[in-house]
Amino acid sequence: MTESRIALWERLMAIGLVPDTMLRAGVRSALRRRLRQLHKDSPHRPTDPCHDAPIAVETATANQQHYEVPTEFFHLVLGPRLKYSSGLWSKSVTNLAEAEESMLEVTARRAGLKDGQRILDLGSGWGAFAIWAAQRYPSAHITALTNSRTQATYVHDQAVAQDLSNLSVRRANAATLDFNLDGRFDRIISVEMLEHIRNVEPLLNHVAELLEVDGRFFAHVFSHKTHRYTFEAETDGWMARWFFSGGTMPNLDHLTRASSKLRPMDRWIINGRHYADTLRAWIQNLDTNHQAVLDIFRDLYGPRNAALWLARWRLFFIACQELFAFQNGTEWVVAHHLFEPTGQ
């Protein structure tokens, strides 16, 4: 689709002339085309096309797209924990707040968290896991590491407001491996951060060096079941330009082969419907808080572009919801990986 046609569609969405049924049908059609191309290219694709790439690319752009957007926007759209990642749903878990708590509890259990440990939340976001862990394990010490100014400020302010003396915040860019951390950790947790990493091997090697001998690294990543691919402006123009610059879609096996310094211990696969249901709840919140979001976007993007950006965010959530719901949640999934250091 040409740039002019994309611009026209965006303007039509901004004034409400494109129904959701049409948007969703278009997204599903694009997903089918994507899969056909991935299958076609698969025999010719290198095992690790990003092996010689930088650790991360376009980090400043990606930060602006998501993590420097005012926190007030995410308060209106996400759940009460500000968990900007998949929740976990069940027959007894029927709302976003419960789905956030459910996934946090499963993450802690699978990672083997205990009171008294030193825990690093690598790519902490707005502190959903770090704050939860600091509340749950008062004798543990949790370090939240983020490269976002607004996120670091928010987590610090929450630690002060809630008197969480066992929670500290560091601001650092994972792409430089300059974390400025003291000592080693019993557990390192990473929730939906590795998707922003282009060449994951150097980062995982550094993670291994930060672990105690009996430490564990737990990663929560969304994944395609078979194909690993990157988001490029030439092939993923709209998504890469506005929301996922420099992003990567891992496959289920990529992390297990990425580092000789980390040994896979266990893996759990969570059906993509859980993420689709999370995104459905975000869309409902976005629609419910339509006017308040517009007010934020007027300040952020200017009065002329506020409705356009609201339409873009809404389409982004719809596109992601359809992706994780595709093939009843079996094509794109959420994976939990547990690793131990090899000592190499």
Tab-separated table of N, CA and C in Angstrom, residues 44-206:
chain	number	residue	atom	x	y	z
A	44	HIS	N	15.562	-20.285	2.747
A	44	HIS	CA	16.674	-19.429	2.348
A	44	HIS	C	17.130	-18.498	3.470
A	45	ARG	N	16.447	-18.559	4.623
A	45	ARG	CA	16.763	-17.633	5.700
A	45	ARG	C	17.899	-18.185	6.553
A	46	PRO	N	18.900	-17.365	6.910
A	46	PRO	CA	19.980	-17.838	7.787
A	46	PRO	C	19.421	-18.295	9.129
A	47	THR	N	20.145	-19.219	9.775
A	47	THR	CA	19.706	-19.710	11.082
A	47	THR	C	19.535	-18.566	12.074
A	48	ASP	N	20.489	-17.642	12.075
A	48	ASP	CA	20.400	-16.454	12.925
A	48	ASP	C	20.796	-15.239	12.100
A	49	PRO	N	19.821	-14.613	11.436
A	49	PRO	CA	20.141	-13.482	10.567
A	49	PRO	C	20.672	-12.269	11.315
A	50	CYS	N	20.558	-12.261	12.642
A	50	CYS	CA	20.973	-11.086	13.421
A	50	CYS	C	22.253	-11.326	14.214
A	51	HIS	N	22.962	-12.414	13.918
A	51	HIS	CA	24.134	-12.786	14.711
A	51	HIS	C	25.190	-11.682	14.739
A	52	ASP	N	25.368	-10.999	13.617
A	52	ASP	CA	26.386	-9.950	13.535
A	52	ASP	C	25.801	-8.549	13.697
A	53	ALA	N	24.536	-8.465	14.053
A	53	ALA	CA	23.876	-7.166	14.202
A	53	ALA	C	24.229	-6.536	15.545
A	54	PRO	N	23.985	-5.235	15.699
A	54	PRO	CA	24.113	-4.623	17.026
A	54	PRO	C	23.141	-5.275	18.006
A	55	ILE	N	23.395	-5.114	19.293
A	55	ILE	CA	22.494	-5.685	20.293
A	55	ILE	C	21.073	-5.174	20.089
A	56	ALA	N	20.934	-3.887	19.869
A	56	ALA	CA	19.616	-3.293	19.611
A	56	ALA	C	19.786	-2.150	18.627
A	57	VAL	N	18.723	-1.879	17.881
A	57	VAL	CA	18.740	-0.783	16.920
A	57	VAL	C	17.531	0.108	17.169
A	58	GLU	N	17.667	1.363	16.820
A	58	GLU	CA	16.579	2.346	16.927
A	58	GLU	C	15.982	2.400	18.330
A	59	THR	N	16.839	2.306	19.344
A	59	THR	CA	16.332	2.301	20.720
A	59	THR	C	15.690	3.627	21.102
A	60	ALA	N	16.251	4.730	20.635
A	60	ALA	CA	15.671	6.037	20.961
A	60	ALA	C	14.287	6.177	20.346
A	61	THR	N	14.136	5.707	19.100
A	61	THR	CA	12.835	5.774	18.434
A	61	THR	C	11.819	4.908	19.154
A	62	ALA	N	12.216	3.677	19.489
A	62	ALA	CA	11.302	2.772	20.188
A	62	ALA	C	10.876	3.351	21.529
A	63	ASN	N	11.804	4.000	22.213
A	63	ASN	CA	11.481	4.625	23.491
A	63	ASN	C	10.412	5.699	23.333
A	64	GLN	N	10.587	6.541	22.316
A	64	GLN	CA	9.617	7.607	22.071
A	64	GLN	C	8.253	7.036	21.712
A	65	GLN	N	8.237	5.910	20.978
A	65	GLN	CA	6.974	5.337	20.522
A	65	GLN	C	6.117	4.832	21.672
A	66	HIS	N	6.749	4.332	22.729
A	66	HIS	CA	5.992	3.722	23.819
A	66	HIS	C	6.311	4.333	25.175
A	67	TYR	N	7.590	4.318	25.532
A	67	TYR	CA	7.947	4.449	26.929
A	67	TYR	C	8.136	5.879	27.393
A	68	GLU	N	8.104	6.834	26.463
A	68	GLU	CA	8.112	8.230	26.881
A	68	GLU	C	6.747	8.887	26.655
A	69	VAL	N	5.765	8.109	26.206
A	69	VAL	CA	4.383	8.594	26.172
A	69	VAL	C	3.954	8.820	27.624
A	70	PRO	N	3.220	9.896	27.912
A	70	PRO	CA	2.880	10.196	29.307
A	70	PRO	C	2.275	9.004	30.043
A	71	THR	N	2.719	8.807	31.256
A	71	THR	CA	2.231	7.691	32.061
A	71	THR	C	0.723	7.767	32.254
A	72	GLU	N	0.166	8.981	32.227
A	72	GLU	CA	-1.286	9.135	32.386
A	72	GLU	C	-2.054	8.347	31.325
A	73	PHE	N	-1.506	8.272	30.118
A	73	PHE	CA	-2.158	7.498	29.055
A	73	PHE	C	-2.251	6.030	29.451
A	74	PHE	N	-1.166	5.482	29.957
A	74	PHE	CA	-1.156	4.066	30.306
A	74	PHE	C	-2.013	3.786	31.533
A	75	HIS	N	-2.151	4.765	32.437
A	75	HIS	CA	-3.085	4.610	33.550
A	75	HIS	C	-4.516	4.448	33.040
A	76	LEU	N	-4.840	5.103	31.949
A	76	LEU	CA	-6.190	5.026	31.392
A	76	LEU	C	-6.440	3.741	30.626
A	77	VAL	N	-5.385	3.113	30.115
A	77	VAL	CA	-5.545	1.992	29.184
A	77	VAL	C	-5.194	0.645	29.809
A	78	LEU	N	-4.112	0.584	30.558
A	78	LEU	CA	-3.670	-0.687	31.130
A	78	LEU	C	-4.433	-0.986	32.417
A	79	GLY	N	-4.079	-2.104	33.045
A	79	GLY	CA	-4.680	-2.457	34.318
A	79	GLY	C	-4.051	-1.693	35.463
A	80	PRO	N	-4.499	-1.938	36.687
A	80	PRO	CA	-4.024	-1.161	37.837
A	80	PRO	C	-2.535	-1.322	38.125
A	81	ARG	N	-1.925	-2.427	37.684
A	81	ARG	CA	-0.488	-2.635	37.884
A	81	ARG	C	0.363	-1.987	36.785
A	82	LEU	N	-0.281	-1.418	35.775
A	82	LEU	CA	0.429	-0.875	34.608
A	82	LEU	C	1.324	-1.940	33.969
A	83	LYS	N	0.807	-3.144	33.870
A	83	LYS	CA	1.552	-4.257	33.267
A	83	LYS	C	1.374	-4.200	31.753
A	84	TYR	N	2.417	-3.756	31.051
A	84	TYR	CA	2.352	-3.573	29.598
A	84	TYR	C	2.826	-4.853	28.910
A	85	SER	N	2.138	-5.955	29.236
A	85	SER	CA	2.457	-7.275	28.708
A	85	SER	C	1.266	-8.178	28.995
A	86	SER	N	1.353	-9.406	28.505
A	86	SER	CA	0.198	-10.294	28.582
A	86	SER	C	-0.201	-10.623	30.014
A	87	GLY	N	-1.505	-10.672	30.233
A	87	GLY	CA	-2.046	-11.224	31.456
A	87	GLY	C	-2.318	-12.707	31.280
A	88	LEU	N	-2.805	-13.347	32.335
A	88	LEU	CA	-3.133	-14.770	32.302
A	88	LEU	C	-4.576	-14.927	32.760
A	89	TRP	N	-5.414	-15.479	31.881
A	89	TRP	CA	-6.844	-15.561	32.105
A	89	TRP	C	-7.268	-17.005	32.359
A	90	SER	N	-8.409	-17.166	33.007
A	90	SER	CA	-8.983	-18.494	33.237
A	90	SER	C	-10.462	-18.312	33.541
A	91	LYS	N	-11.146	-19.401	33.828
A	91	LYS	CA	-12.565	-19.303	34.163
A	91	LYS	C	-12.785	-18.476	35.425
A	92	SER	N	-11.814	-18.512	36.322
A	92	SER	CA	-11.952	-17.750	37.570
A	92	SER	C	-11.294	-16.378	37.491
A	93	VAL	N	-10.559	-16.114	36.413
A	93	VAL	CA	-9.903	-14.817	36.210
A	93	VAL	C	-10.602	-14.138	35.047
A	94	THR	N	-11.419	-13.154	35.351
A	94	THR	CA	-12.329	-12.626	34.333
A	94	THR	C	-12.172	-11.136	34.076
A	95	ASN	N	-11.212	-10.477	34.727
A	95	ASN	CA	-11.006	-9.060	34.445
A	95	ASN	C	-9.508	-8.769	34.385
A	96	LEU	N	-9.172	-7.598	33.885
A	96	LEU	CA	-7.779	-7.262	33.620
A	96	LEU	C	-6.937	-7.232	34.890
A	97	ALA	N	-7.481	-6.681	35.959
A	97	ALA	CA	-6.720	-6.622	37.211
A	97	ALA	C	-6.348	-8.023	37.686
A	98	GLU	N	-7.298	-8.946	37.624
A	98	GLU	CA	-7.026	-10.321	38.041
A	98	GLU	C	-6.043	-11.000	37.098
A	99	ALA	N	-6.146	-10.717	35.797
A	99	ALA	CA	-5.234	-11.325	34.822
A	99	ALA	C	-3.805	-10.849	35.037
A	100	GLU	N	-3.641	-9.578	35.398
A	100	GLU	CA	-2.305	-9.077	35.731
A	100	GLU	C	-1.735	-9.836	36.930
A	101	GLU	N	-2.520	-9.919	38.005
A	101	GLU	CA	-2.055	-10.592	39.214
A	101	GLU	C	-1.730	-12.055	38.931
A	102	SER	N	-2.564	-12.706	38.143
A	102	SER	CA	-2.366	-14.121	37.836
A	102	SER	C	-1.038	-14.359	37.127
A	103	MET	N	-0.716	-13.512	36.138
A	103	MET	CA	0.550	-13.689	35.420
A	103	MET	C	1.744	-13.347	36.309
A	104	LEU	N	1.613	-12.345	37.146
A	104	LEU	CA	2.703	-12.006	38.064
A	104	LEU	C	2.995	-13.166	39.015
A	105	GLU	N	1.954	-13.790	39.529
A	105	GLU	CA	2.136	-14.916	40.443
A	105	GLU	C	2.779	-16.105	39.743
A	106	VAL	N	2.342	-16.397	38.514
A	106	VAL	CA	2.927	-17.509	37.755
A	106	VAL	C	4.392	-17.224	37.438
A	107	THR	N	4.692	-15.983	37.079
A	107	THR	CA	6.076	-15.603	36.792
A	107	THR	C	6.966	-15.833	38.009
A	108	ALA	N	6.526	-15.387	39.165
A	108	ALA	CA	7.321	-15.552	40.389
A	108	ALA	C	7.508	-17.028	40.725
A	109	ARG	N	6.457	-17.809	40.576
A	109	ARG	CA	6.550	-19.239	40.900
A	109	ARG	C	7.504	-19.963	39.947
A	110	ARG	N	7.378	-19.692	38.660
A	110	ARG	CA	8.233	-20.377	37.687
A	110	ARG	C	9.687	-19.926	37.786
A	111	ALA	N	9.893	-18.684	38.170
A	111	ALA	CA	11.259	-18.179	38.339
A	111	ALA	C	11.881	-18.630	39.657
A	112	GLY	N	11.069	-19.158	40.566
A	112	GLY	CA	11.581	-19.621	41.851
A	112	GLY	C	11.948	-18.501	42.800
A	113	LEU	N	11.147	-17.440	42.822
A	113	LEU	CA	11.427	-16.315	43.711
A	113	LEU	C	11.182	-16.698	45.167
A	114	LYS	N	12.063	-16.186	46.035
A	114	LYS	CA	11.934	-16.397	47.470
A	114	LYS	C	12.327	-15.117	48.193
A	115	ASP	N	11.818	-14.977	49.403
A	115	ASP	CA	12.197	-13.824	50.208
A	115	ASP	C	13.691	-13.894	50.520
A	116	GLY	N	14.334	-12.736	50.538
A	116	GLY	CA	15.752	-12.667	50.839
A	116	GLY	C	16.653	-12.672	49.615
A	117	GLN	N	16.110	-12.936	48.437
A	117	GLN	CA	16.930	-12.965	47.224
A	117	GLN	C	17.245	-11.558	46.720
A	118	ARG	N	18.307	-11.472	45.904
A	118	ARG	CA	18.586	-10.265	45.125
A	118	ARG	C	18.019	-10.503	43.731
A	119	ILE	N	17.098	-9.638	43.320
A	119	ILE	CA	16.328	-9.849	42.094
A	119	ILE	C	16.492	-8.639	41.190
A	120	LEU	N	16.794	-8.890	39.927
A	120	LEU	CA	16.893	-7.828	38.920
A	120	LEU	C	15.742	-7.967	37.942
A	121	ASP	N	14.971	-6.898	37.789
A	121	ASP	CA	13.911	-6.834	36.779
A	121	ASP	C	14.492	-6.094	35.580
A	122	LEU	N	14.866	-6.837	34.553
A	122	LEU	CA	15.578	-6.303	33.396
A	122	LEU	C	14.578	-5.817	32.353
A	123	GLY	N	14.477	-4.493	32.211
A	123	GLY	CA	13.458	-3.915	31.343
A	123	GLY	C	12.142	-3.859	32.090
A	124	SER	N	12.123	-3.090	33.158
A	124	SER	CA	11.051	-3.183	34.163
A	124	SER	C	9.744	-2.528	33.760
A	125	GLY	N	9.747	-1.730	32.686
A	125	GLY	CA	8.532	-0.994	32.369
A	125	GLY	C	8.154	-0.064	33.506
A	126	TRP	N	6.862	-0.004	33.799
A	126	TRP	CA	6.379	0.847	34.892
A	126	TRP	C	6.405	0.110	36.223
A	127	GLY	N	7.199	-0.941	36.292
A	127	GLY	CA	7.443	-1.598	37.568
A	127	GLY	C	6.393	-2.593	37.991
A	128	ALA	N	5.581	-3.083	37.064
A	128	ALA	CA	4.524	-4.024	37.443
A	128	ALA	C	5.093	-5.188	38.246
A	129	PHE	N	6.132	-5.823	37.713
A	129	PHE	CA	6.694	-6.968	38.430
A	129	PHE	C	7.554	-6.526	39.607
A	130	ALA	N	8.390	-5.514	39.417
A	130	ALA	CA	9.304	-5.086	40.481
A	130	ALA	C	8.540	-4.624	41.719
A	131	ILE	N	7.503	-3.816	41.519
A	131	ILE	CA	6.715	-3.320	42.655
A	131	ILE	C	5.969	-4.471	43.321
A	132	TRP	N	5.378	-5.349	42.506
A	132	TRP	CA	4.667	-6.516	43.044
A	132	TRP	C	5.614	-7.372	43.877
A	133	ALA	N	6.816	-7.634	43.349
A	133	ALA	CA	7.780	-8.473	44.061
A	133	ALA	C	8.258	-7.807	45.347
A	134	ALA	N	8.460	-6.491	45.314
A	134	ALA	CA	8.889	-5.778	46.518
A	134	ALA	C	7.823	-5.853	47.606
A	135	GLN	N	6.557	-5.822	47.208
A	135	GLN	CA	5.463	-5.957	48.164
A	135	GLN	C	5.371	-7.382	48.705
A	136	ARG	N	5.565	-8.341	47.825
A	136	ARG	CA	5.391	-9.754	48.183
A	136	ARG	C	6.569	-10.306	48.996
A	137	TYR	N	7.773	-9.821	48.711
A	137	TYR	CA	8.979	-10.362	49.350
A	137	TYR	C	9.727	-9.228	50.060
A	138	PRO	N	9.299	-8.860	51.253
A	138	PRO	CA	9.848	-7.668	51.924
A	138	PRO	C	11.321	-7.783	52.299
A	139	SER	N	11.855	-9.003	52.413
A	139	SER	CA	13.271	-9.164	52.753
A	139	SER	C	14.151	-9.342	51.525
A	140	ALA	N	13.541	-9.391	50.358
A	140	ALA	CA	14.310	-9.437	49.113
A	140	ALA	C	14.722	-8.021	48.738
A	141	HIS	N	15.726	-7.919	47.866
A	141	HIS	CA	16.050	-6.608	47.306
A	141	HIS	C	15.854	-6.666	45.807
A	142	ILE	N	15.002	-5.803	45.300
A	142	ILE	CA	14.647	-5.791	43.884
A	142	ILE	C	15.226	-4.549	43.231
A	143	THR	N	15.907	-4.743	42.112
A	143	THR	CA	16.406	-3.638	41.303
A	143	THR	C	15.621	-3.609	40.003
A	144	ALA	N	14.984	-2.491	39.721
A	144	ALA	CA	14.261	-2.298	38.462
A	144	ALA	C	15.164	-1.530	37.508
A	145	LEU	N	15.419	-2.099	36.339
A	145	LEU	CA	16.288	-1.458	35.360
A	145	LEU	C	15.491	-1.121	34.107
A	146	THR	N	15.509	0.148	33.721
A	146	THR	CA	14.797	0.610	32.534
A	146	THR	C	15.631	1.678	31.839
A	147	ASN	N	15.427	1.827	30.536
A	147	ASN	CA	16.125	2.914	29.829
A	147	ASN	C	15.226	4.129	29.635
A	148	SER	N	14.032	4.089	30.208
A	148	SER	CA	13.065	5.171	30.029
A	148	SER	C	13.079	6.126	31.222
A	149	ARG	N	13.169	7.394	30.932
A	149	ARG	CA	13.149	8.422	31.975
A	149	ARG	C	11.821	8.414	32.721
A	150	THR	N	10.706	8.399	31.984
A	150	THR	CA	9.397	8.468	32.635
A	150	THR	C	9.122	7.217	33.464
A	151	GLN	N	9.553	6.062	32.971
A	151	GLN	CA	9.340	4.834	33.735
A	151	GLN	C	10.173	4.827	35.014
A	152	ALA	N	11.432	5.242	34.905
A	152	ALA	CA	12.293	5.269	36.090
A	152	ALA	C	11.722	6.204	37.154
A	153	THR	N	11.234	7.352	36.712
A	153	THR	CA	10.638	8.311	37.646
A	153	THR	C	9.407	7.720	38.314
A	154	TYR	N	8.565	7.065	37.527
A	154	TYR	CA	7.336	6.490	38.074
A	154	TYR	C	7.648	5.408	39.108
A	155	VAL	N	8.556	4.480	38.768
A	155	VAL	CA	8.873	3.394	39.694
A	155	VAL	C	9.487	3.955	40.977
A	156	HIS	N	10.375	4.914	40.856
A	156	HIS	CA	10.980	5.537	42.042
A	156	HIS	C	9.916	6.187	42.917
A	157	ASP	N	9.011	6.928	42.292
A	157	ASP	CA	7.963	7.606	43.058
A	157	ASP	C	7.055	6.602	43.760
A	158	GLN	N	6.758	5.485	43.099
A	158	GLN	CA	5.928	4.454	43.723
A	158	GLN	C	6.648	3.800	44.898
A	159	ALA	N	7.948	3.576	44.749
A	159	ALA	CA	8.715	2.986	45.847
A	159	ALA	C	8.695	3.897	47.071
A	160	VAL	N	8.812	5.203	46.837
A	160	VAL	CA	8.775	6.165	47.938
A	160	VAL	C	7.374	6.225	48.542
A	161	ALA	N	6.358	6.320	47.688
A	161	ALA	CA	4.980	6.457	48.167
A	161	ALA	C	4.533	5.236	48.964
A	162	GLN	N	5.002	4.052	48.557
A	162	GLN	CA	4.589	2.817	49.228
A	162	GLN	C	5.597	2.357	50.279
A	163	ASP	N	6.623	3.189	50.525
A	163	ASP	CA	7.652	2.876	51.517
A	163	ASP	C	8.295	1.515	51.239
A	164	LEU	N	8.626	1.288	49.975
A	164	LEU	CA	9.276	0.038	49.567
A	164	LEU	C	10.786	0.260	49.564
A	165	SER	N	11.376	0.153	50.743
A	165	SER	CA	12.812	0.403	50.864
A	165	SER	C	13.646	-0.695	50.210
A	166	ASN	N	13.018	-1.803	49.863
A	166	ASN	CA	13.726	-2.918	49.219
A	166	ASN	C	13.682	-2.836	47.697
A	167	LEU	N	13.217	-1.718	47.152
A	167	LEU	CA	13.127	-1.534	45.701
A	167	LEU	C	13.960	-0.328	45.284
A	168	SER	N	14.882	-0.535	44.365
A	168	SER	CA	15.672	0.558	43.807
A	168	SER	C	15.539	0.549	42.294
A	169	VAL	N	15.853	1.681	41.682
A	169	VAL	CA	15.680	1.847	40.240
A	169	VAL	C	16.998	2.285	39.625
A	170	ARG	N	17.352	1.669	38.524
A	170	ARG	CA	18.507	2.088	37.739
A	170	ARG	C	18.044	2.360	36.314
A	171	ARG	N	18.614	3.399	35.732
A	171	ARG	CA	18.316	3.714	34.337
A	171	ARG	C	19.535	3.374	33.490
A	172	ALA	N	19.361	2.501	32.500
A	172	ALA	CA	20.473	2.079	31.652
A	172	ALA	C	19.919	1.542	30.347
A	173	ASN	N	20.758	1.548	29.336
A	173	ASN	CA	20.396	1.054	28.008
A	173	ASN	C	20.974	-0.343	27.840
A	174	ALA	N	20.103	-1.332	27.654
A	174	ALA	CA	20.564	-2.712	27.513
A	174	ALA	C	21.506	-2.881	26.337
A	175	ALA	N	21.389	-2.026	25.336
A	175	ALA	CA	22.216	-2.152	24.136
A	175	ALA	C	23.684	-1.869	24.410
A	176	THR	N	23.991	-1.191	25.507
A	176	THR	CA	25.381	-0.855	25.824
A	176	THR	C	26.002	-1.818	26.832
A	177	LEU	N	25.170	-2.620	27.478
A	177	LEU	CA	25.607	-3.555	28.526
A	177	LEU	C	26.249	-2.840	29.710
A	178	ASP	N	26.049	-1.551	29.806
A	178	ASP	CA	26.616	-0.760	30.903
A	178	ASP	C	25.525	-0.524	31.941
A	179	PHE	N	25.269	-1.552	32.754
A	179	PHE	CA	24.156	-1.491	33.691
A	179	PHE	C	24.522	-0.802	35.003
A	180	ASN	N	25.809	-0.709	35.310
A	180	ASN	CA	26.264	-0.057	36.542
A	180	ASN	C	25.587	-0.672	37.769
A	181	LEU	N	25.645	-2.009	37.848
A	181	LEU	CA	25.022	-2.737	38.940
A	181	LEU	C	26.090	-3.273	39.887
A	182	ASP	N	25.718	-3.378	41.147
A	182	ASP	CA	26.642	-3.875	42.164
A	182	ASP	C	26.333	-5.334	42.479
A	183	GLY	N	27.349	-6.188	42.391
A	183	GLY	CA	27.184	-7.572	42.799
A	183	GLY	C	26.403	-8.414	41.815
A	184	ARG	N	26.109	-9.638	42.254
A	184	ARG	CA	25.383	-10.594	41.427
A	184	ARG	C	23.965	-10.784	41.962
A	185	PHE	N	23.160	-11.478	41.158
A	185	PHE	CA	21.742	-11.623	41.484
A	185	PHE	C	21.356	-13.102	41.566
A	186	ASP	N	20.409	-13.378	42.465
A	186	ASP	CA	19.863	-14.733	42.570
A	186	ASP	C	18.865	-15.011	41.448
A	187	ARG	N	18.149	-13.986	41.056
A	187	ARG	CA	17.176	-14.122	39.972
A	187	ARG	C	17.215	-12.867	39.097
A	188	ILE	N	17.186	-13.093	37.788
A	188	ILE	CA	17.008	-12.004	36.831
A	188	ILE	C	15.752	-12.316	36.035
A	189	ILE	N	14.855	-11.354	35.988
A	189	ILE	CA	13.567	-11.507	35.315
A	189	ILE	C	13.508	-10.527	34.148
A	190	SER	N	13.055	-10.997	33.010
A	190	SER	CA	12.854	-10.109	31.860
A	190	SER	C	11.487	-10.396	31.259
A	191	VAL	N	10.629	-9.395	31.262
A	191	VAL	CA	9.264	-9.558	30.751
A	191	VAL	C	9.076	-8.663	29.531
A	192	GLU	N	8.957	-9.275	28.376
A	192	GLU	CA	8.704	-8.590	27.101
A	192	GLU	C	9.661	-7.424	26.856
A	193	MET	N	10.930	-7.678	27.132
A	193	MET	CA	11.983	-6.732	26.780
A	193	MET	C	12.851	-7.258	25.649
A	194	LEU	N	13.053	-8.570	25.598
A	194	LEU	CA	13.964	-9.155	24.617
A	194	LEU	C	13.457	-8.995	23.188
A	195	GLU	N	12.167	-8.698	23.028
A	195	GLU	CA	11.631	-8.457	21.686
A	195	GLU	C	12.175	-7.167	21.077
A	196	HIS	N	12.762	-6.318	21.913
A	196	HIS	CA	13.386	-5.089	21.414
A	196	HIS	C	14.876	-5.290	21.120
A	197	ILE	N	15.373	-6.507	21.309
A	197	ILE	CA	16.789	-6.810	21.118
A	197	ILE	C	16.980	-7.484	19.762
A	198	ARG	N	17.890	-6.960	18.973
A	198	ARG	CA	18.129	-7.514	17.641
A	198	ARG	C	19.116	-8.691	17.692
A	199	ASN	N	20.210	-8.525	18.437
A	199	ASN	CA	21.212	-9.585	18.596
A	199	ASN	C	21.285	-9.924	20.074
A	200	VAL	N	20.634	-11.002	20.450
A	200	VAL	CA	20.409	-11.277	21.867
A	200	VAL	C	21.609	-11.947	22.547
A	201	GLU	N	22.526	-12.533	21.788
A	201	GLU	CA	23.623	-13.303	22.393
A	201	GLU	C	24.484	-12.482	23.352
A	202	PRO	N	24.987	-11.295	22.973
A	202	PRO	CA	25.814	-10.539	23.927
A	202	PRO	C	25.066	-10.176	25.205
A	203	LEU	N	23.786	-9.861	25.079
A	203	LEU	CA	23.003	-9.507	26.261
A	203	LEU	C	22.835	-10.713	27.177
A	204	LEU	N	22.504	-11.869	26.613
A	204	LEU	CA	22.328	-13.064	27.444
A	204	LEU	C	23.647	-13.492	28.083
A	205	ASN	N	24.745	-13.331	27.367
A	205	ASN	CA	26.049	-13.631	27.964
A	205	ASN	C	26.303	-12.737	29.174
A	206	HIS	N	25.915	-11.474	29.061
A	206	HIS	CA	26.096	-10.543	30.180
A	206	HIS	C	25.159	-10.896	31.333
